[in-house]
Amino acid sequence: MDSEGLHFRYPSYVEEFMGDIFSLGFGPFRWVCTSGREEDLKLSDEIAGQVIERLRRDSPARVKAQYDDNLLWIQQAFQNKLVVGSQARILYSGAEGRIETAIAFNNAIRDGKIKGPIVLSRDHHDVSGTDSPFRETADIRDGSMFCADMSIQNVIGDSFRGATWVAIHNGGGVGWG
């Protein structure tokens, strides 16, 4: 905290670093290959990369730069062995990218290329979905920086609005999402 005890010493992670990404309409989403097969995750990475390549072609420069980052991430994810536990992956995209990725996954499952269902979700690092007074919600100017109930409100609201998969989980030890 600062010397007056009113503000955190460090800027808000979301405001300083993630705000620009969120302003583009991008947000994190996660998928889990329920087959547990490494091959399914690898193929899902390839499919997501193809969707990104397609979307970036006609995108404005700022959006294209974000897609470039995501493409590099997803192309290197498998070789960097970024799986701990379930065969899951996270990626950032706008609504169009999430929808097109989901449709491409469904097509691969229908065609027998991927051997089991893929569950898609948003991630704890989403706008208004994470509560961490020391990171995501730090220094939000409306005074809510000291509360940690937004993720609980979101999960309850999402479930009543018809979401088929909602989760409350610890965001890597820094907050709840």
Coordinates of C-alpha atoms in Angstrom, one line a residue:
M1 CA 0.0 0.0 0.0
D2 CA 1.0 3.6 -0.4
S3 CA 2.0 5.7 2.6
E4 CA -1.7 6.7 3.1
G5 CA -2.9 3.1 2.9
L6 CA -5.4 3.9 0.1
H7 CA -3.7 2.7 -3.0
F8 CA -1.5 -0.2 -4.0
R9 CA 2.1 0.5 -4.8
Y10 CA 1.9 -1.3 -8.1
P11 CA -0.5 -0.5 -11.0
S12 CA -3.5 -2.7 -11.6
Y13 CA -2.5 -5.7 -13.6
V14 CA -5.7 -5.6 -15.6
E15 CA -5.7 -1.8 -16.1
E16 CA -2.0 -1.6 -17.0
F17 CA -1.4 -4.7 -19.0
M18 CA -4.7 -6.4 -19.9
G19 CA -6.9 -3.4 -20.6
D20 CA -5.7 -2.9 -24.1
I21 CA -6.3 -6.6 -24.9
F22 CA -9.8 -6.4 -23.4
S23 CA -10.5 -3.1 -25.3
L24 CA -10.1 -5.1 -28.5
G25 CA -12.9 -7.4 -27.4
F26 CA -10.4 -10.2 -26.7
G27 CA -10.7 -12.3 -23.6
P28 CA -9.4 -15.6 -22.4
F29 CA -11.1 -18.9 -23.0
R30 CA -10.0 -22.4 -22.1
W31 CA -10.7 -25.8 -23.5
V32 CA -10.3 -29.2 -22.0
C33 CA -10.1 -32.4 -24.2
T34 CA -12.2 -34.8 -22.1
S35 CA -10.7 -37.8 -23.9
G36 CA -7.5 -37.1 -21.9
R37 CA -5.6 -37.8 -25.1
E38 CA -2.5 -35.8 -25.8
E39 CA -3.2 -36.3 -29.6
D40 CA -6.5 -34.5 -29.2
L41 CA -4.9 -31.5 -27.5
K42 CA -2.3 -31.3 -30.2
L43 CA -4.9 -31.4 -33.0
S44 CA -7.0 -28.8 -31.1
D45 CA -4.0 -26.6 -31.1
E46 CA -3.6 -27.0 -34.8
I47 CA -7.3 -26.3 -35.4
A48 CA -7.2 -23.1 -33.2
G49 CA -4.1 -22.0 -35.1
Q50 CA -5.9 -22.4 -38.4
V51 CA -8.8 -20.3 -37.1
I52 CA -6.5 -17.6 -35.9
E53 CA -4.7 -17.5 -39.3
R54 CA -8.0 -17.1 -41.1
L55 CA -9.3 -14.3 -38.8
R56 CA -6.1 -12.3 -38.8
R57 CA -6.0 -11.9 -42.6
D58 CA -8.7 -9.2 -42.6
S59 CA -8.1 -7.7 -39.2
P60 CA -7.0 -4.2 -38.4
A61 CA -3.3 -3.8 -37.4
R62 CA -3.9 -3.7 -33.6
V63 CA -6.1 -6.8 -33.7
K64 CA -3.7 -8.5 -36.2
A65 CA -0.9 -8.0 -33.6
Q66 CA -2.9 -9.7 -30.9
Y67 CA -3.7 -12.6 -33.3
D68 CA 0.0 -12.9 -34.1
D69 CA 0.8 -13.2 -30.4
N70 CA -1.9 -15.9 -30.1
L71 CA -0.7 -17.8 -33.1
L72 CA 2.9 -17.9 -31.8
W73 CA 1.6 -19.1 -28.4
I74 CA -0.6 -21.9 -29.8
Q75 CA 2.0 -23.0 -32.3
Q76 CA 4.6 -23.4 -29.6
A77 CA 2.3 -24.6 -26.8
F78 CA 2.7 -28.3 -27.5
Q79 CA 6.4 -28.3 -27.9
N80 CA 6.8 -26.3 -24.6
K81 CA 4.8 -29.0 -22.7
L82 CA 2.4 -26.5 -21.2
V83 CA 0.1 -29.2 -19.8
V84 CA -0.2 -29.8 -16.1
G85 CA -3.0 -32.4 -15.3
S86 CA -5.8 -32.4 -17.8
Q87 CA -5.3 -31.9 -21.5
A88 CA -6.3 -28.2 -21.5
R89 CA -5.3 -25.0 -23.2
I90 CA -6.0 -21.3 -22.9
L91 CA -6.1 -18.7 -25.7
Y92 CA -7.3 -15.2 -26.1
S93 CA -9.8 -14.2 -28.8
G94 CA -12.9 -12.1 -29.5
A95 CA -16.4 -13.7 -29.7
E96 CA -15.9 -14.4 -33.4
G97 CA -12.7 -16.4 -32.8
R98 CA -14.2 -18.3 -29.8
I99 CA -17.3 -19.2 -31.9
E100 CA -15.3 -20.3 -35.0
T101 CA -12.9 -22.3 -32.8
A102 CA -15.8 -24.1 -31.1
I103 CA -17.4 -24.9 -34.5
A104 CA -14.1 -26.2 -35.9
F105 CA -13.6 -28.4 -32.8
N106 CA -17.2 -29.7 -33.2
N107 CA -16.5 -30.6 -36.8
A108 CA -13.3 -32.4 -35.9
I109 CA -15.2 -34.4 -33.2
R110 CA -18.0 -35.2 -35.6
D111 CA -15.5 -36.4 -38.3
G112 CA -13.8 -38.6 -35.7
K113 CA -10.5 -36.7 -35.8
I114 CA -10.8 -35.8 -32.1
K115 CA -11.8 -38.8 -30.0
G116 CA -13.9 -37.1 -27.3
P117 CA -15.8 -34.0 -26.4
I118 CA -14.1 -30.7 -25.8
V119 CA -15.4 -28.5 -23.1
L120 CA -15.0 -24.8 -23.6
S121 CA -15.1 -22.2 -20.9
R122 CA -14.1 -18.7 -20.2
D123 CA -11.0 -18.3 -17.9
H124 CA -10.6 -16.8 -14.4
H125 CA -8.6 -14.0 -15.9
D126 CA -11.6 -12.6 -17.7
V127 CA -13.1 -9.1 -17.3
S128 CA -15.1 -8.9 -14.0
G129 CA -14.5 -12.6 -13.4
T130 CA -11.5 -12.4 -11.1
D131 CA -11.1 -11.0 -7.6
S132 CA -7.7 -10.4 -6.3
P133 CA -7.1 -7.3 -4.3
F134 CA -3.4 -7.7 -5.0
R135 CA -3.6 -8.0 -8.8
E136 CA -6.7 -8.0 -11.0
T137 CA -8.9 -5.7 -9.0
A138 CA -6.1 -3.6 -7.5
D139 CA -6.7 0.2 -7.6
I140 CA -10.1 0.1 -9.4
R141 CA -11.2 3.6 -8.8
D142 CA -14.8 2.8 -7.7
G143 CA -13.6 1.5 -4.4
S144 CA -14.3 -2.1 -5.1
M145 CA -10.6 -3.0 -4.9
F146 CA -11.1 -4.3 -1.4
C147 CA -14.0 -6.7 -2.1
A148 CA -13.6 -10.2 -3.4
D149 CA -17.1 -11.3 -4.4
M150 CA -17.4 -10.5 -8.1
S151 CA -16.4 -14.0 -9.2
I152 CA -19.0 -15.5 -6.9
Q153 CA -21.7 -13.1 -8.3
N154 CA -20.6 -14.0 -11.8
V155 CA -20.7 -17.8 -11.3
I156 CA -24.1 -17.7 -9.7
G157 CA -25.5 -15.3 -12.4
D158 CA -24.0 -17.4 -15.2
S159 CA -25.6 -20.6 -13.9
F160 CA -29.0 -18.9 -13.6
R161 CA -28.6 -17.5 -17.2
G162 CA -28.2 -21.0 -18.5
A163 CA -24.4 -21.6 -18.7
T164 CA -23.7 -25.3 -19.0
W165 CA -20.3 -25.2 -17.2
V166 CA -19.4 -22.7 -14.5
A167 CA -16.5 -23.0 -12.1
I168 CA -15.1 -21.3 -9.1
H169 CA -11.4 -21.9 -8.9
N170 CA -8.3 -20.4 -7.4
G171 CA -6.5 -18.2 -9.9
G172 CA -3.0 -19.4 -9.4
G173 CA -2.9 -18.3 -5.8
V174 CA -3.6 -14.7 -6.4
G175 CA -7.4 -14.6 -6.3
W176 CA -10.6 -16.3 -7.1
G177 CA -12.2 -16.6 -10.5

